[in-house]
Amino acid sequence: MDLNIGFKADEKYVSTNLPQLKAWEIHDVKFDGFEYSKFAGKKDPSATYEVLKIKFKNDNGQFVHILFAPKPGDEVRSKRTNSNGHEMENPSNLETFTKTIGHVLTEVCPEALNKLSGKSTTFEKLCKFLEKETASKIGVETKIKLIGDKDNKPKFPYLLSVFEVGGDAVITNNCVGKNLGFTAYEMEQKKKVENAKPTQMPSLNSNSNLTTNNDSPIKEEESDDLDFNL
């Protein structure tokens, strides 16, 4: 059997997909926009999840920070006890959500942040607003600071701190902007990652159970009934 083997003149034979930018580095990037997305759950296809993607890229790679839609209960702060035995509060998920968006907008599109000031909206309407208002800002040059998670995959560092119970959650660690630097704690964590020994993997003929549950989806609730303020 003869096959008709042909090559199209305008066909691309090189992938245009960009790799992830490296953790523990400060990257010169261009803002690549906000993007609203809905998708079905893996384990429960009837469940729908909503996310907001904040995108950056350069010639070497890309980074996408993903924010899930706030759900009831995300406005509650968790508590912890510090090394001195004092009870402290952690920023709530909702505070982290709004402050992260505000932090990015301050750098790439402050006029959009001004329009949002004092306003309440739903998640989807907020995402659509951000997509539209920042479309003209795609390509704006800035810098981002990335640290690594437990698997050393790149992520934004923790931005917020609460210094007293009932106090405001304030940004104490910039991750987007022209002047960025790693904190002493972050440098210590970076050193630990660099000096970590590779995990000893069990042999394929051992009786070890290699199954993990890391791919379990995060369960999110519908967010239309939850209003929030920036």
mmCIF file of C-alpha atoms in Angstrom:
data_model
loop_
_atom_site.group_PDB
_atom_site.id
_atom_site.type_symbol
_atom_site.label_atom_id
_atom_site.label_comp_id
_atom_site.label_asym_id
_atom_site.label_seq_id
_atom_site.Cartn_x
_atom_site.Cartn_y
_atom_site.Cartn_z
ATOM 1 C CA MET A 1 0.000 0.000 0.000
ATOM 2 C CA ASP A 2 1.374 3.381 -1.007
ATOM 3 C CA LEU A 3 0.961 6.306 1.386
ATOM 4 C CA ASN A 4 0.646 9.856 0.196
ATOM 5 C CA ILE A 5 3.355 11.504 2.282
ATOM 6 C CA GLY A 6 3.142 15.264 2.134
ATOM 7 C CA PHE A 7 4.545 18.316 3.899
ATOM 8 C CA LYS A 8 2.531 21.513 4.142
ATOM 9 C CA ALA A 9 4.406 24.682 3.298
ATOM 10 C CA ASP A 10 2.991 26.668 6.225
ATOM 11 C CA GLU A 11 3.054 23.899 8.866
ATOM 12 C CA LYS A 12 5.098 24.430 12.038
ATOM 13 C CA TYR A 13 7.441 21.658 13.174
ATOM 14 C CA VAL A 14 8.631 23.237 16.419
ATOM 15 C CA SER A 15 6.568 23.440 19.609
ATOM 16 C CA THR A 16 5.616 26.947 20.684
ATOM 17 C CA ASN A 17 4.774 25.832 24.238
ATOM 18 C CA LEU A 18 6.852 27.592 26.870
ATOM 19 C CA PRO A 19 8.287 25.758 29.892
ATOM 20 C CA GLN A 20 7.638 26.943 33.435
ATOM 21 C CA LEU A 21 9.939 29.644 34.736
ATOM 22 C CA LYS A 22 12.318 28.401 37.420
ATOM 23 C CA ALA A 23 11.639 28.609 41.139
ATOM 24 C CA TRP A 24 13.896 30.645 43.459
ATOM 25 C CA GLU A 25 14.623 33.280 40.852
ATOM 26 C CA ILE A 26 13.553 36.832 40.067
ATOM 27 C CA HIS A 27 12.505 36.957 36.417
ATOM 28 C CA ASP A 28 12.172 39.816 33.950
ATOM 29 C CA VAL A 29 8.772 39.156 32.380
ATOM 30 C CA LYS A 30 5.899 40.646 30.453
ATOM 31 C CA PHE A 31 2.377 40.654 31.842
ATOM 32 C CA ASP A 32 0.310 38.218 29.757
ATOM 33 C CA GLY A 33 -3.193 38.979 31.020
ATOM 34 C CA PHE A 34 -5.933 37.647 33.292
ATOM 35 C CA GLU A 35 -7.978 34.655 32.145
ATOM 36 C CA TYR A 36 -11.265 33.297 33.506
ATOM 37 C CA SER A 37 -11.777 29.565 33.216
ATOM 38 C CA LYS A 38 -14.384 26.936 34.126
ATOM 39 C CA PHE A 39 -13.752 23.213 34.142
ATOM 40 C CA ALA A 40 -15.346 19.980 35.309
ATOM 41 C CA GLY A 41 -13.919 18.023 38.218
ATOM 42 C CA LYS A 42 -11.906 14.878 37.545
ATOM 43 C CA LYS A 43 -13.490 12.680 40.193
ATOM 44 C CA ASP A 44 -16.885 14.363 40.016
ATOM 45 C CA PRO A 45 -17.587 15.505 36.428
ATOM 46 C CA SER A 46 -20.848 17.070 37.593
ATOM 47 C CA ALA A 47 -18.903 19.585 39.721
ATOM 48 C CA THR A 48 -17.828 22.818 38.029
ATOM 49 C CA TYR A 49 -14.812 24.789 39.205
ATOM 50 C CA GLU A 50 -14.014 28.428 38.458
ATOM 51 C CA VAL A 51 -10.513 29.882 38.447
ATOM 52 C CA LEU A 52 -8.761 33.127 37.601
ATOM 53 C CA LYS A 53 -5.374 32.792 35.929
ATOM 54 C CA ILE A 54 -2.761 35.564 36.200
ATOM 55 C CA LYS A 55 -0.194 35.074 33.447
ATOM 56 C CA PHE A 56 3.393 36.227 32.893
ATOM 57 C CA LYS A 57 5.985 35.172 30.336
ATOM 58 C CA ASN A 58 9.349 35.909 28.763
ATOM 59 C CA ASP A 59 11.473 34.298 26.041
ATOM 60 C CA ASN A 60 12.555 31.520 28.412
ATOM 61 C CA GLY A 61 9.232 30.432 29.863
ATOM 62 C CA GLN A 62 5.950 31.318 31.510
ATOM 63 C CA PHE A 63 4.339 31.425 34.932
ATOM 64 C CA VAL A 64 0.613 31.192 35.654
ATOM 65 C CA HIS A 65 -0.719 31.956 39.125
ATOM 66 C CA ILE A 66 -4.151 30.374 39.693
ATOM 67 C CA LEU A 67 -6.785 31.690 42.089
ATOM 68 C CA PHE A 68 -9.873 29.582 42.827
ATOM 69 C CA ALA A 69 -13.243 31.265 43.239
ATOM 70 C CA PRO A 70 -13.819 32.293 46.878
ATOM 71 C CA LYS A 71 -16.392 30.187 48.688
ATOM 72 C CA PRO A 72 -18.333 30.680 51.922
ATOM 73 C CA GLY A 73 -15.923 30.278 54.820
ATOM 74 C CA ASP A 74 -12.940 31.726 52.954
ATOM 75 C CA GLU A 75 -13.404 35.006 54.836
ATOM 76 C CA VAL A 76 -12.557 33.282 58.159
ATOM 77 C CA ARG A 77 -9.013 33.564 59.478
ATOM 78 C CA SER A 78 -7.288 30.507 60.905
ATOM 79 C CA LYS A 79 -5.301 30.853 64.140
ATOM 80 C CA ARG A 80 -1.888 29.668 65.264
ATOM 81 C CA THR A 81 0.396 29.960 68.270
ATOM 82 C CA ASN A 82 3.766 31.600 67.705
ATOM 83 C CA SER A 83 7.096 30.649 69.295
ATOM 84 C CA ASN A 84 6.374 32.965 72.244
ATOM 85 C CA GLY A 85 3.091 31.221 72.995
ATOM 86 C CA HIS A 86 0.927 34.076 71.695
ATOM 87 C CA GLU A 87 -2.151 33.399 69.585
ATOM 88 C CA MET A 88 -1.853 34.875 66.100
ATOM 89 C CA GLU A 89 -4.128 35.035 63.078
ATOM 90 C CA ASN A 90 -3.328 34.014 59.526
ATOM 91 C CA PRO A 91 -4.715 36.016 56.608
ATOM 92 C CA SER A 92 -7.942 34.486 55.310
ATOM 93 C CA ASN A 93 -8.199 32.919 51.868
ATOM 94 C CA LEU A 94 -10.428 35.813 50.810
ATOM 95 C CA GLU A 95 -7.861 38.390 51.972
ATOM 96 C CA THR A 96 -5.152 36.557 50.057
ATOM 97 C CA PHE A 97 -7.380 36.473 46.979
ATOM 98 C CA THR A 98 -8.198 40.194 46.938
ATOM 99 C CA LYS A 99 -4.744 41.396 48.002
ATOM 100 C CA THR A 100 -3.028 39.297 45.325
ATOM 101 C CA ILE A 101 -5.200 40.816 42.598
ATOM 102 C CA GLY A 102 -4.669 44.297 44.038
ATOM 103 C CA HIS A 103 -0.906 43.706 44.196
ATOM 104 C CA VAL A 104 -0.744 42.737 40.508
ATOM 105 C CA LEU A 105 -3.030 45.571 39.382
ATOM 106 C CA THR A 106 -0.976 48.154 41.276
ATOM 107 C CA GLU A 107 1.955 47.249 39.052
ATOM 108 C CA VAL A 108 0.331 46.587 35.666
ATOM 109 C CA CYS A 109 -3.009 48.454 35.648
ATOM 110 C CA PRO A 110 -3.641 50.796 38.605
ATOM 111 C CA GLU A 111 -6.560 52.464 36.811
ATOM 112 C CA ALA A 112 -8.481 49.159 36.938
ATOM 113 C CA LEU A 113 -7.838 48.941 40.669
ATOM 114 C CA ASN A 114 -9.221 52.458 41.100
ATOM 115 C CA LYS A 115 -12.424 51.403 39.326
ATOM 116 C CA LEU A 116 -12.801 48.417 41.687
ATOM 117 C CA SER A 117 -12.214 50.400 44.865
ATOM 118 C CA GLY A 118 -15.216 50.118 47.169
ATOM 119 C CA LYS A 119 -17.149 47.882 44.761
ATOM 120 C CA SER A 120 -18.733 44.461 45.379
ATOM 121 C CA THR A 121 -19.185 41.872 42.646
ATOM 122 C CA THR A 122 -19.299 38.166 41.894
ATOM 123 C CA PHE A 123 -16.321 36.077 40.889
ATOM 124 C CA GLU A 124 -17.232 35.695 37.229
ATOM 125 C CA LYS A 125 -18.042 39.394 36.796
ATOM 126 C CA LEU A 126 -14.754 40.328 38.455
ATOM 127 C CA CYS A 127 -12.810 38.015 36.141
ATOM 128 C CA LYS A 128 -14.503 39.374 33.024
ATOM 129 C CA PHE A 129 -13.799 42.921 34.197
ATOM 130 C CA LEU A 130 -10.117 42.101 34.747
ATOM 131 C CA GLU A 131 -9.794 40.432 31.341
ATOM 132 C CA LYS A 132 -11.261 43.483 29.595
ATOM 133 C CA GLU A 133 -9.569 46.238 31.605
ATOM 134 C CA THR A 134 -6.059 44.746 31.392
ATOM 135 C CA ALA A 135 -6.166 43.604 27.740
ATOM 136 C CA SER A 136 -4.319 46.760 26.666
ATOM 137 C CA LYS A 137 -1.658 46.127 29.315
ATOM 138 C CA ILE A 138 -0.549 42.766 27.930
ATOM 139 C CA GLY A 139 3.136 43.141 27.197
ATOM 140 C CA VAL A 140 3.867 45.505 30.098
ATOM 141 C CA GLU A 141 7.357 44.720 31.404
ATOM 142 C CA THR A 142 7.872 43.965 35.085
ATOM 143 C CA LYS A 143 9.564 41.457 37.379
ATOM 144 C CA ILE A 144 8.188 38.517 39.368
ATOM 145 C CA LYS A 145 9.699 36.658 42.321
ATOM 146 C CA LEU A 146 9.134 32.904 42.447
ATOM 147 C CA ILE A 147 9.889 30.469 45.242
ATOM 148 C CA GLY A 148 9.359 26.689 45.204
ATOM 149 C CA ASP A 149 6.683 24.475 46.729
ATOM 150 C CA LYS A 150 7.410 21.122 48.388
ATOM 151 C CA ASP A 151 8.114 19.662 44.935
ATOM 152 C CA ASN A 152 10.150 22.752 44.000
ATOM 153 C CA LYS A 153 7.563 23.855 41.452
ATOM 154 C CA PRO A 154 7.468 27.661 41.052
ATOM 155 C CA LYS A 155 4.915 29.689 42.985
ATOM 156 C CA PHE A 156 4.419 33.164 44.415
ATOM 157 C CA PRO A 157 5.657 33.612 47.984
ATOM 158 C CA TYR A 158 3.263 34.375 50.835
ATOM 159 C CA LEU A 159 2.397 38.055 50.483
ATOM 160 C CA LEU A 160 0.479 38.913 53.660
ATOM 161 C CA SER A 161 1.076 39.261 57.368
ATOM 162 C CA VAL A 162 -1.250 39.947 60.313
ATOM 163 C CA PHE A 163 0.624 41.440 63.263
ATOM 164 C CA GLU A 164 -2.144 41.412 65.877
ATOM 165 C CA VAL A 165 -5.442 39.637 66.401
ATOM 166 C CA GLY A 166 -8.117 41.609 64.540
ATOM 167 C CA GLY A 167 -5.491 43.701 62.728
ATOM 168 C CA ASP A 168 -5.322 44.323 59.013
ATOM 169 C CA ALA A 169 -3.705 41.839 56.638
ATOM 170 C CA VAL A 170 -0.910 43.819 54.985
ATOM 171 C CA ILE A 171 1.416 43.012 52.114
ATOM 172 C CA THR A 172 4.900 42.531 53.521
ATOM 173 C CA ASN A 173 6.507 40.534 50.714
ATOM 174 C CA ASN A 174 6.247 41.847 47.152
ATOM 175 C CA CYS A 175 6.249 39.309 44.320
ATOM 176 C CA VAL A 176 5.476 41.612 41.356
ATOM 177 C CA GLY A 177 7.255 44.887 40.661
ATOM 178 C CA LYS A 178 10.485 46.519 39.597
ATOM 179 C CA ASN A 179 12.319 46.204 42.950
ATOM 180 C CA LEU A 180 12.236 42.685 44.340
ATOM 181 C CA GLY A 181 14.479 40.651 46.601
ATOM 182 C CA PHE A 182 14.469 37.429 48.578
ATOM 183 C CA THR A 183 14.016 37.559 52.340
ATOM 184 C CA ALA A 184 16.466 35.872 54.701
ATOM 185 C CA TYR A 185 13.884 33.156 55.368
ATOM 186 C CA GLU A 186 13.404 32.542 51.644
ATOM 187 C CA MET A 187 17.158 32.274 51.104
ATOM 188 C CA GLU A 188 17.304 29.727 53.926
ATOM 189 C CA GLN A 189 14.531 27.681 52.305
ATOM 190 C CA LYS A 190 16.289 27.899 48.933
ATOM 191 C CA LYS A 191 19.483 26.548 50.493
ATOM 192 C CA LYS A 192 17.570 23.637 52.036
ATOM 193 C CA VAL A 193 16.145 22.717 48.640
ATOM 194 C CA GLU A 194 19.544 22.924 46.946
ATOM 195 C CA ASN A 195 21.160 20.741 49.638
ATOM 196 C CA ALA A 196 18.353 18.197 49.828
ATOM 197 C CA LYS A 197 19.285 14.632 48.935
ATOM 198 C CA PRO A 198 17.284 12.862 46.206
ATOM 199 C CA THR A 199 14.482 10.656 47.498
ATOM 200 C CA GLN A 200 15.408 6.970 47.473
ATOM 201 C CA MET A 201 12.830 5.317 45.223
ATOM 202 C CA PRO A 202 11.749 1.735 45.918
ATOM 203 C CA SER A 203 12.640 -0.898 43.337
ATOM 204 C CA LEU A 204 9.964 -1.889 40.864
ATOM 205 C CA ASN A 205 9.866 -5.448 42.212
ATOM 206 C CA SER A 206 9.351 -4.399 45.826
ATOM 207 C CA ASN A 207 6.036 -4.640 47.648
ATOM 208 C CA SER A 208 5.924 -0.891 48.304
ATOM 209 C CA ASN A 209 2.681 0.858 47.495
ATOM 210 C CA LEU A 210 3.494 3.577 44.970
ATOM 211 C CA THR A 211 -0.031 4.975 44.764
ATOM 212 C CA THR A 212 -0.456 8.625 45.764
ATOM 213 C CA ASN A 213 -3.466 10.892 46.130
ATOM 214 C CA ASN A 214 -1.771 14.078 44.983
ATOM 215 C CA ASP A 215 -4.065 14.367 41.977
ATOM 216 C CA SER A 216 -7.208 14.720 44.077
ATOM 217 C CA PRO A 217 -9.019 17.903 42.950
ATOM 218 C CA ILE A 218 -9.633 20.697 45.387
ATOM 219 C CA LYS A 219 -13.332 20.769 46.173
ATOM 220 C CA GLU A 220 -14.748 24.205 45.490
ATOM 221 C CA GLU A 221 -18.321 25.453 45.914
ATOM 222 C CA GLU A 222 -20.315 27.673 43.594
ATOM 223 C CA SER A 223 -19.353 31.293 44.240
ATOM 224 C CA ASP A 224 -22.233 33.329 42.778
ATOM 225 C CA ASP A 225 -23.780 33.960 46.208
ATOM 226 C CA LEU A 226 -20.558 35.293 47.689
ATOM 227 C CA ASP A 227 -19.869 39.004 47.298
ATOM 228 C CA PHE A 228 -16.522 40.468 48.274
ATOM 229 C CA ASN A 229 -14.847 43.859 48.405
ATOM 230 C CA LEU A 230 -11.523 45.060 47.041
#
